[in-house]
Short mmCIF file of C-alpha atoms and ligand atoms in Angstrom, two decimals:
data_model
loop_
_atom_site.label_atom_id
_atom_site.label_comp_id
_atom_site.label_asym_id
_atom_site.label_seq_id
_atom_site.Cartn_x
_atom_site.Cartn_y
_atom_site.Cartn_z
CA MET A 477 -99.06 -193.15 173.84
CA ASN A 478 -97.11 -196.08 171.82
CA SER A 479 -94.70 -195.20 168.98
CA PHE A 480 -95.43 -197.87 165.84
CA GLU A 481 -92.83 -199.92 166.64
CA GLU A 482 -93.68 -200.46 170.22
CA ALA A 483 -97.74 -201.20 168.68
CA LEU A 484 -95.47 -204.12 166.74
CA GLU A 485 -93.82 -205.93 169.42
CA LEU A 486 -97.29 -205.66 171.48
CA ILE A 487 -98.78 -207.53 168.24
CA SER A 488 -95.90 -210.04 168.27
CA GLN A 489 -96.97 -210.84 171.57
CA THR A 490 -100.41 -210.88 171.37
CA ALA A 491 -100.86 -212.23 168.06
CA LEU A 492 -100.23 -216.28 168.22
CA PRO A 493 -101.58 -218.31 165.81
CA LEU A 494 -104.87 -219.95 166.11
CA GLY A 495 -103.92 -224.00 165.55
CA THR A 496 -103.47 -226.03 162.76
CA GLU A 497 -105.58 -228.33 160.41
CA PRO A 498 -104.78 -230.51 157.36
CA VAL A 499 -106.36 -229.66 153.93
CA ALA A 500 -106.09 -231.46 150.53
CA LEU A 501 -103.77 -229.51 148.23
CA GLY A 502 -105.99 -227.94 145.86
CA ALA A 503 -107.48 -226.35 148.58
CA ALA A 504 -104.04 -224.76 150.10
CA MET A 505 -103.22 -221.99 148.11
CA GLY A 506 -103.48 -218.93 150.31
CA ARG A 507 -102.92 -220.82 153.37
CA VAL A 508 -99.92 -221.35 155.50
CA LEU A 509 -97.65 -224.21 156.33
CA ALA A 510 -97.81 -225.60 159.91
CA ALA A 511 -96.01 -228.35 159.16
CA PRO A 512 -92.73 -228.75 156.88
CA VAL A 513 -93.35 -230.32 153.22
CA ILE A 514 -91.02 -233.09 152.82
CA ALA A 515 -90.91 -234.79 149.46
CA ARG A 516 -92.27 -238.56 149.20
CA ILE A 517 -89.95 -238.75 146.26
CA ASP A 518 -87.01 -238.49 144.27
CA SER A 519 -87.35 -235.63 141.62
CA PRO A 520 -86.57 -237.03 138.80
CA ARG A 521 -87.76 -240.75 139.78
CA SER A 522 -85.14 -241.83 137.39
CA ASP A 523 -82.35 -240.57 135.18
CA VAL A 524 -84.87 -238.87 132.60
CA SER A 525 -84.27 -238.20 129.11
CA ALA A 526 -84.47 -234.22 129.08
CA MET A 527 -84.90 -234.06 124.79
CA ASP A 528 -87.23 -236.27 122.48
CA GLY A 529 -84.32 -238.17 120.62
CA TYR A 530 -82.26 -241.20 121.05
CA ALA A 531 -80.78 -243.06 123.77
CA VAL A 532 -77.02 -243.56 123.07
CA ARG A 533 -73.53 -244.85 124.31
CA GLU A 534 -71.14 -242.61 123.89
CA ALA A 535 -68.50 -244.69 124.28
CA ASP A 536 -70.05 -245.67 120.24
CA LEU A 537 -70.03 -242.33 119.17
CA SER A 538 -67.53 -242.01 116.07
CA CYS A 539 -65.61 -238.59 114.71
CA GLY A 540 -67.77 -238.98 111.65
CA GLU A 541 -71.02 -241.11 111.37
CA THR A 542 -72.22 -243.09 113.33
CA ARG A 543 -75.38 -246.28 112.26
CA LEU A 544 -76.93 -247.84 115.55
CA ARG A 545 -79.97 -250.16 115.74
CA ILE A 546 -82.52 -248.84 117.04
CA VAL A 547 -83.70 -251.49 119.71
CA GLY A 548 -86.75 -249.56 121.51
CA GLU A 549 -89.01 -246.98 122.64
CA SER A 550 -89.01 -245.13 126.11
CA PHE A 551 -91.74 -243.18 126.66
CA ALA A 552 -92.50 -240.70 129.58
CA GLY A 553 -94.24 -243.01 131.70
CA ALA A 554 -93.03 -246.06 129.41
CA GLY A 555 -90.22 -246.90 129.72
CA TRP A 556 -87.79 -249.54 128.13
CA SER A 557 -87.60 -252.09 130.06
CA GLY A 558 -84.50 -253.24 128.39
CA SER A 559 -80.71 -252.69 128.17
CA VAL A 560 -78.89 -250.70 125.60
CA GLY A 561 -75.65 -252.92 123.70
CA SER A 562 -73.35 -251.31 122.18
CA GLY A 563 -74.28 -250.77 118.84
CA GLN A 564 -77.47 -250.12 120.23
CA CYS A 565 -79.88 -247.77 120.55
CA VAL A 566 -83.42 -246.60 121.93
CA ARG A 567 -85.59 -243.76 120.85
CA ILE A 568 -86.67 -241.42 123.64
CA PHE A 569 -89.15 -238.81 124.46
CA THR A 570 -88.44 -235.95 126.99
CA GLY A 571 -89.82 -237.17 130.60
CA ALA A 572 -89.07 -240.68 129.27
CA ALA A 573 -86.73 -243.21 131.41
CA VAL A 574 -82.99 -243.24 130.18
CA PRO A 575 -82.63 -247.02 130.12
CA PRO A 576 -79.31 -248.92 131.29
CA GLY A 577 -76.13 -248.85 129.10
CA ALA A 578 -77.50 -245.46 127.38
CA ASP A 579 -74.99 -242.57 128.45
CA ARG A 580 -76.03 -239.77 126.17
CA VAL A 581 -79.56 -238.12 123.87
CA VAL A 582 -78.68 -237.47 120.90
CA ILE A 583 -81.92 -235.38 119.83
CA GLN A 584 -83.41 -235.79 116.69
CA GLU A 585 -82.37 -232.80 114.92
CA CYS A 586 -79.50 -234.08 114.51
CA VAL A 587 -80.66 -237.95 114.41
CA SER A 588 -82.02 -239.32 110.30
CA ARG A 589 -83.74 -242.78 110.73
CA ASP A 590 -83.99 -245.32 107.99
CA GLY A 591 -85.80 -248.50 109.17
CA ASP A 592 -84.26 -249.63 112.70
CA LEU A 593 -81.17 -248.15 111.93
CA ALA A 594 -80.32 -244.08 113.18
CA LEU A 595 -77.79 -242.65 111.06
CA ILE A 596 -76.15 -239.59 113.16
CA LEU A 597 -74.14 -237.63 111.21
CA ARG A 598 -72.09 -236.35 113.39
CA ARG A 599 -70.19 -236.93 116.83
CA PRO A 600 -72.58 -234.63 119.43
CA ASP A 601 -70.95 -232.64 121.87
CA GLY A 602 -72.28 -230.37 125.13
CA PRO A 603 -75.58 -231.43 127.12
CA ARG A 604 -75.83 -235.24 127.32
CA HIS A 605 -79.30 -234.17 127.76
CA ILE A 606 -80.01 -236.66 130.87
CA ARG A 607 -81.87 -235.63 133.69
CA ARG A 608 -80.52 -237.77 136.60
CA ARG A 609 -82.59 -239.44 139.48
CA GLY A 610 -83.17 -236.61 142.55
CA GLY A 611 -81.44 -233.82 140.27
CA ASP A 612 -84.15 -231.79 141.78
CA PHE A 613 -84.79 -233.31 144.48
CA ASP A 614 -84.91 -236.48 146.93
CA GLN A 615 -86.62 -238.36 148.69
CA GLY A 616 -86.65 -236.87 152.56
CA ASP A 617 -86.05 -234.00 151.46
CA GLU A 618 -87.25 -230.38 153.16
CA LEU A 619 -89.04 -228.82 150.10
CA LEU A 620 -90.98 -226.62 151.84
CA THR A 621 -90.29 -224.68 156.10
CA THR A 622 -93.30 -224.37 158.85
CA GLY A 623 -94.57 -220.74 157.87
CA ARG A 624 -94.59 -220.73 154.66
CA LEU A 625 -97.20 -218.69 152.16
CA LEU A 626 -98.13 -221.16 150.12
CA HIS A 627 -98.64 -220.13 146.97
CA ASN A 628 -99.15 -220.93 143.15
CA ARG A 629 -95.18 -221.57 142.91
CA ALA A 630 -94.88 -223.93 145.98
CA VAL A 631 -98.20 -225.94 145.85
CA VAL A 632 -95.73 -227.42 142.29
CA ALA A 633 -92.82 -228.20 145.36
CA ALA A 634 -95.42 -229.93 147.13
CA ALA A 635 -98.20 -231.69 144.53
CA GLY A 636 -94.35 -232.56 142.32
CA ALA A 637 -93.15 -234.13 145.77
CA ASP A 638 -96.65 -236.51 145.98
CA VAL A 639 -98.02 -234.84 148.25
CA ALA A 640 -101.56 -234.95 148.34
CA SER A 641 -102.52 -232.94 151.36
CA VAL A 642 -100.28 -230.34 154.19
CA GLU A 643 -101.41 -229.39 157.33
CA VAL A 644 -101.90 -225.45 157.88
CA PHE A 645 -102.61 -223.18 160.57
CA PHE A 646 -106.27 -221.60 160.52
CA ARG A 647 -107.34 -218.97 159.26
CA PRO A 648 -108.03 -216.12 161.11
CA ARG A 649 -111.71 -215.30 160.97
CA VAL A 650 -112.36 -211.65 160.88
CA PHE A 651 -115.64 -209.92 161.58
CA ILE A 652 -115.66 -205.79 160.69
CA LEU A 653 -118.33 -203.55 162.24
CA SER A 654 -118.77 -199.49 160.54
CA THR A 655 -120.37 -197.50 162.99
CA GLY A 656 -121.13 -194.23 161.62
CA ASP A 657 -124.85 -192.10 161.72
CA GLU A 658 -123.98 -190.70 158.16
CA LEU A 659 -123.06 -194.01 156.71
CA ALA A 660 -124.85 -195.40 154.10
CA GLU A 661 -124.61 -198.99 151.92
CA PRO A 662 -122.62 -197.51 148.40
CA GLY A 663 -125.17 -196.72 146.05
CA ILE A 664 -127.67 -195.22 147.82
CA ALA A 665 -125.75 -192.47 149.80
CA SER A 666 -127.04 -189.45 147.26
CA LYS A 667 -130.93 -189.82 148.59
CA THR A 668 -130.07 -188.55 151.76
CA PRO A 669 -128.41 -185.51 152.65
CA ASP A 670 -125.95 -185.31 155.12
CA ALA A 671 -125.02 -189.70 154.27
CA ILE A 672 -122.32 -190.97 152.74
CA PRO A 673 -121.24 -194.01 150.99
CA GLU A 674 -119.71 -196.77 154.04
CA SER A 675 -116.54 -197.02 151.80
CA VAL A 676 -113.75 -197.99 154.39
CA SER A 677 -115.31 -201.59 154.92
CA PHE A 678 -114.84 -202.50 151.66
CA GLY A 679 -111.31 -201.66 151.42
CA VAL A 680 -110.43 -203.58 155.21
CA ALA A 681 -112.05 -206.96 154.00
CA ALA A 682 -110.16 -206.63 151.26
CA MET A 683 -106.76 -206.11 152.58
CA ALA A 684 -108.13 -208.49 155.29
CA ILE A 685 -108.62 -211.55 152.74
CA GLU A 686 -105.62 -210.82 151.73
CA GLY A 687 -103.39 -210.87 154.78
CA GLY A 688 -104.68 -214.66 154.84
CA ALA A 689 -108.28 -213.80 156.96
CA GLU A 690 -111.67 -215.43 156.50
CA LEU A 691 -114.51 -212.93 156.06
CA ALA A 692 -117.20 -213.90 159.35
CA GLY A 693 -119.43 -211.20 158.91
CA ARG A 694 -119.34 -207.76 157.88
CA LEU A 695 -122.08 -204.82 159.76
CA ARG A 696 -123.08 -201.18 159.50
CA LEU A 697 -123.97 -199.52 162.18
CA ARG A 698 -125.43 -195.98 163.56
CA ASP A 699 -124.15 -194.06 166.42
CA GLU A 700 -126.80 -196.02 168.66
CA LEU A 701 -125.00 -197.59 172.00
CA GLU A 702 -127.49 -200.32 172.70
CA GLU A 703 -127.41 -201.17 168.73
CA MET A 704 -123.93 -201.47 168.98
CA LYS A 705 -123.34 -203.57 172.12
CA GLU A 706 -125.73 -205.89 170.92
CA ALA A 707 -123.91 -206.20 167.56
CA ALA A 708 -120.92 -206.46 169.34
CA ARG A 709 -121.78 -209.66 170.92
CA HIS A 710 -123.02 -211.02 167.78
CA ALA A 711 -119.18 -209.79 166.27
CA LEU A 712 -117.11 -211.25 168.78
CA ALA A 713 -119.29 -215.15 169.04
CA ASP A 714 -117.06 -217.61 167.24
CA THR A 715 -114.43 -215.26 165.84
CA ASP A 716 -110.43 -214.09 165.96
CA LEU A 717 -110.12 -210.39 165.59
CA VAL A 718 -112.99 -207.45 165.38
CA ILE A 719 -112.42 -205.19 163.02
CA VAL A 720 -113.83 -201.50 164.49
CA THR A 721 -114.05 -198.82 162.00
CA GLY A 722 -114.91 -195.18 163.05
CA GLY A 723 -115.48 -193.85 166.32
CA ALA A 724 -112.43 -194.18 167.61
CA SER A 725 -111.64 -190.90 168.94
CA VAL A 726 -113.47 -187.76 171.25
CA GLY A 727 -116.38 -187.71 169.87
CA GLU A 728 -119.37 -187.42 172.22
CA LYS A 729 -120.50 -190.82 169.71
CA ASP A 730 -116.98 -192.35 169.54
CA PHE A 731 -118.59 -195.91 170.88
CA ALA A 732 -116.30 -198.31 169.42
CA LYS A 733 -114.13 -199.31 172.81
CA THR A 734 -118.00 -198.35 175.01
CA MET A 735 -119.55 -201.13 172.86
CA PHE A 736 -117.23 -204.16 173.56
CA GLU A 737 -117.74 -203.42 177.24
CA PRO A 738 -120.64 -205.81 178.32
CA GLY A 739 -118.09 -208.96 177.30
CA GLY A 740 -114.92 -206.91 179.22
CA LEU A 741 -112.35 -205.31 176.85
CA GLU A 742 -108.89 -205.32 178.15
CA MET A 743 -106.83 -202.58 176.33
CA ILE A 744 -103.30 -203.56 174.61
CA PHE A 745 -102.52 -200.34 173.12
CA SER A 746 -104.94 -197.57 172.94
CA LYS A 747 -103.17 -194.40 170.47
CA VAL A 748 -99.87 -194.88 168.80
CA SER A 749 -97.71 -191.66 167.41
CA ILE A 750 -98.37 -192.35 164.08
CA LYS A 751 -99.79 -190.04 160.77
CA PRO A 752 -102.22 -190.75 160.12
CA GLY A 753 -104.37 -192.75 162.54
CA LYS A 754 -103.09 -191.78 165.57
CA PRO A 755 -106.47 -193.37 167.49
CA VAL A 756 -106.47 -196.61 165.79
CA TRP A 757 -106.23 -199.05 169.27
CA LEU A 758 -105.93 -203.08 170.18
CA GLY A 759 -107.90 -204.88 172.96
CA ARG A 760 -109.07 -208.38 173.78
CA SER A 761 -112.52 -209.24 174.87
CA GLY A 762 -112.66 -212.86 176.20
CA LYS A 763 -110.90 -214.52 173.47
CA THR A 764 -111.01 -212.57 170.94
CA LEU A 765 -108.86 -210.41 169.84
CA VAL A 766 -110.33 -206.73 168.98
CA MET A 767 -109.17 -203.94 166.51
CA GLY A 768 -110.20 -200.32 166.13
CA LEU A 769 -109.45 -198.27 163.05
CA PRO A 770 -109.74 -194.23 162.92
CA GLY A 771 -112.95 -193.84 160.61
CA ASN A 772 -110.63 -191.72 158.46
CA PRO A 773 -110.92 -193.50 155.39
CA THR A 774 -106.85 -193.31 154.45
CA SER A 775 -105.88 -193.26 158.31
CA ALA A 776 -108.22 -196.63 158.61
CA LEU A 777 -106.92 -197.88 155.51
CA VAL A 778 -102.79 -196.92 156.54
CA THR A 779 -103.60 -197.89 159.68
CA ALA A 780 -105.00 -201.54 158.30
CA ARG A 781 -101.35 -202.02 156.36
CA LEU A 782 -99.43 -201.40 159.28
CA LEU A 783 -101.33 -202.89 161.77
CA MET A 784 -103.97 -205.12 160.92
CA MET A 785 -101.83 -207.15 158.62
CA PRO A 786 -98.70 -207.89 161.07
CA LEU A 787 -101.90 -208.57 163.89
CA LEU A 788 -103.25 -211.85 160.91
CA ALA A 789 -100.02 -212.51 159.85
CA GLY A 790 -99.01 -213.86 162.98
CA LEU A 791 -102.95 -215.53 164.25
CA GLY A 792 -102.56 -217.44 160.58
CA GLY A 793 -98.67 -218.75 161.94
CA ARG A 794 -96.34 -216.30 160.03
CA ASP A 795 -94.02 -214.17 161.65
CA PRO A 796 -95.83 -210.88 162.85
CA ARG A 797 -93.42 -208.48 161.18
CA GLN A 798 -93.01 -210.18 157.76
CA ALA A 799 -95.92 -208.44 156.88
CA LEU A 800 -93.80 -204.93 156.84
CA ARG A 801 -91.54 -205.85 153.58
CA TRP A 802 -89.60 -202.14 153.82
CA ARG A 803 -87.64 -201.85 150.41
CA ARG A 804 -86.18 -198.46 149.46
CA ALA A 805 -86.56 -195.49 147.05
CA LYS A 806 -85.39 -192.15 145.88
CA LEU A 807 -87.49 -189.62 146.90
CA THR A 808 -88.71 -187.64 143.39
CA SER A 809 -89.73 -184.27 145.27
CA PRO A 810 -88.32 -182.92 149.54
CA LEU A 811 -90.45 -183.44 151.94
CA PRO A 812 -90.70 -181.28 154.96
CA ALA A 813 -89.32 -181.50 158.31
CA CYS A 814 -91.59 -185.03 160.62
CA GLY A 815 -93.89 -183.77 163.11
CA GLU A 816 -93.47 -185.62 166.70
CA ARG A 817 -95.56 -188.51 164.76
CA GLU A 818 -93.84 -190.99 162.77
CA THR A 819 -95.30 -190.03 159.40
CA PHE A 820 -96.31 -192.51 156.29
CA HIS A 821 -96.90 -191.33 153.60
CA ARG A 822 -99.16 -192.11 150.19
CA ALA A 823 -96.70 -192.40 147.90
CA ARG A 824 -96.82 -193.73 144.16
CA GLU A 825 -93.53 -195.66 143.04
CA SER A 826 -91.99 -195.07 139.59
CA GLY A 827 -88.90 -197.73 139.00
CA GLU A 828 -85.99 -196.76 141.27
CA GLU A 829 -87.85 -193.61 142.21
CA VAL A 830 -91.03 -192.66 144.73
CA ASP A 831 -93.03 -189.84 144.39
CA VAL A 832 -94.97 -188.40 147.07
CA PHE A 833 -98.60 -187.38 146.83
CA ALA A 834 -99.42 -183.42 147.25
CA PHE A 835 -102.55 -184.08 149.40
CA GLN A 836 -102.02 -186.24 152.45
CA ASP A 837 -105.72 -185.44 153.67
CA SER A 838 -106.53 -188.51 156.02
CA SER A 839 -110.45 -188.55 154.82
CA ALA A 840 -108.62 -189.13 151.38
CA GLN A 841 -110.24 -191.87 148.72
CA LYS A 842 -109.44 -191.18 145.42
CA VAL A 843 -105.69 -190.83 146.26
CA LEU A 844 -105.88 -194.48 148.04
CA ALA A 845 -106.87 -195.52 144.32
CA ASP A 846 -103.47 -194.36 143.19
CA ALA A 847 -101.36 -195.10 145.64
CA ASP A 848 -98.96 -198.59 145.56
CA VAL A 849 -96.77 -197.70 148.75
CA LEU A 850 -96.23 -196.14 151.30
CA VAL A 851 -93.21 -193.59 152.07
CA ARG A 852 -91.90 -193.62 156.24
CA GLN A 853 -90.55 -190.58 157.49
CA SER A 854 -89.50 -190.84 161.85
CA ALA A 855 -90.25 -188.22 163.58
CA ASN A 856 -88.70 -185.51 164.55
CA SER A 857 -87.23 -186.21 160.96
CA PRO A 858 -85.32 -183.53 159.63
CA ALA A 859 -86.63 -182.47 155.56
CA ILE A 860 -85.97 -184.45 152.81
CA ALA A 861 -84.42 -183.35 149.95
CA ALA A 862 -85.41 -184.85 146.61
CA GLY A 863 -82.56 -187.95 145.62
CA GLU A 864 -82.76 -189.19 149.20
CA MET A 865 -83.16 -192.83 149.71
CA VAL A 866 -86.07 -193.07 151.75
CA GLN A 867 -88.19 -196.25 153.33
CA ILE A 868 -91.27 -197.39 151.88
CA LEU A 869 -93.93 -200.91 151.71
CA ASP A 870 -96.12 -201.81 149.17
CA PHE A 871 -99.86 -200.49 149.82
N1 LIG B 1637 -110.93 -183.29 169.18
C1 LIG B 1637 -110.16 -184.10 168.30
N2 LIG B 1637 -110.54 -184.87 167.04
C2 LIG B 1637 -110.36 -185.33 166.44
C3 LIG B 1637 -109.06 -186.17 167.05
C4 LIG B 1637 -108.23 -185.64 168.13
O1 LIG B 1637 -107.70 -186.29 168.30
N3 LIG B 1637 -108.98 -184.69 168.69
N4 LIG B 1637 -108.55 -187.51 166.63
C5 LIG B 1637 -108.65 -187.21 165.07
C6 LIG B 1637 -107.80 -188.05 164.35
S1 LIG B 1637 -106.34 -188.25 164.07
C7 LIG B 1637 -108.91 -188.81 163.80
S2 LIG B 1637 -108.62 -190.11 162.50
C8 LIG B 1637 -110.23 -188.82 163.34
C9 LIG B 1637 -110.97 -190.29 163.77
O2 LIG B 1637 -111.23 -190.83 164.01
P1 LIG B 1637 -113.28 -191.63 164.54
O3 LIG B 1637 -112.25 -192.94 164.25
O4 LIG B 1637 -113.58 -191.47 165.48
O5 LIG B 1637 -113.39 -191.43 163.63
P2 LIG B 1637 -114.66 -190.65 162.87
O6 LIG B 1637 -115.33 -189.31 163.52
O7 LIG B 1637 -116.34 -191.39 163.05
O8 LIG B 1637 -115.17 -190.50 161.26
C10 LIG B 1637 -113.56 -189.89 160.76
C11 LIG B 1637 -114.17 -189.31 159.59
O9 LIG B 1637 -114.10 -190.57 158.41
C12 LIG B 1637 -115.55 -190.57 158.25
N5 LIG B 1637 -115.98 -192.16 157.98
C13 LIG B 1637 -116.19 -193.21 158.94
N6 LIG B 1637 -116.18 -194.63 158.82
C14 LIG B 1637 -116.52 -194.55 157.18
C15 LIG B 1637 -116.54 -195.65 156.37
N7 LIG B 1637 -116.79 -196.80 157.16
N8 LIG B 1637 -116.27 -194.94 156.00
C16 LIG B 1637 -116.38 -194.31 154.79
N9 LIG B 1637 -115.91 -192.70 155.60
C17 LIG B 1637 -115.94 -193.40 156.80
C18 LIG B 1637 -116.40 -190.50 158.96
O10 LIG B 1637 -117.53 -189.66 158.46
C19 LIG B 1637 -115.65 -189.16 158.97
O11 LIG B 1637 -115.74 -187.72 158.29
O12 LIG B 1637 -110.86 -188.16 164.36
C20 LIG B 1637 -110.62 -186.74 164.55
N10 LIG B 1637 -110.57 -186.09 165.37
O1 MOO B 1638 -104.86 -190.48 162.45
MO1 MOO B 1638 -105.65 -189.42 161.49
O2 MOO B 1638 -105.42 -190.16 160.84
O3 MOO B 1638 -104.58 -187.55 161.52
O4 MOO B 1638 -106.36 -187.55 160.55
#
């Protein structure tokens, strides 16, 4: 059995980027850059006004009142072509180019206008309200590095750099197979005695999409080996990762691994010393990776968070360990000593504190809805007192 750190290391070695493609910026949200974004223009493109007002020559301003002749207007997108001479000024608006000669913008609240004369009541001090050319970035600057996730703010920077399309890594294509004779589609389980709603694939699919995956398909399977082998063959075609839930343990109908044997299944790890989720496994069938998650809903979601997310990060061009950003918080109640499996408790964060739920069963579903972090407790650690700091991970 591998430790959690060993499993992560194996994932880092296995999860290599799948390839790259150009995409239009409008479709790039959530994608990972495979090449840096380099600015194609300066920003601002020239010295521009930061306020609505009048572009003046600082040297013209006297301590008392100053009268200047308005010789032109400069709008954003339609600047004024002349230059501002002594005793002159130009009406100017936010984002408009500051004409040569002017070196300050006086905001319009400090100016009264009389025909083509601007009357400045007293000499302004403070900022000159001019944004310098290239003050934000220069043409040729690297604005976004390879491996960056394009979120809403990053696409603003790319678009602002006059970049129309970006080179990104392929999204991993993920197929989810859930196994178990007892499973029924949510909404119809109550009609059959012994049936339970298939819940896990919904959470795993949602998490995979959050992790940058594209959902290639989802199938619910009965524990019938021949049917499962056929489904495995179908799921393996044209996907990068198959996630199979349930049947990971040692039950008589636990066929999650066996179903992949016709295509060949090379194991990468077959159990991890964590609680919950010990039966989680990773293998490769042909060129497709296969991850088996335990069927218990909490075990499935915890292992998906701890191991599937780093795997997807790596396949999608990011550092797998970036998917796990541990933070620290203070325990509100004590934790008992940890057994020999590293343990990840479901908990809720509140301010700088973290409340570990009393119900930690691996079959739990209600608590999953309430938990927002996992609390990490190392294997064989002694009891941890309330008030101690612990490692937490967004869940
Ligand atoms: N003798 C042993 N028994 C078990 C061991 C063991 O080491 N020795 N390991 C236990 C651990 S730990 C776990 S976790 C579970 C995992 O078992 P499986 O992956 O084989 O899961 P199943 O038996 O298929 O299901 C477990 C449980 O979860 C329910 N389930 C399954 N799939 C779904 C789904 N998609 N949606 C909702 N609920 C699901 C299923 O009905 C079972 O109740 O094994 C222990 N046993
Ligand atoms: O790992 Mo199982 O998830 O302990 O019940």
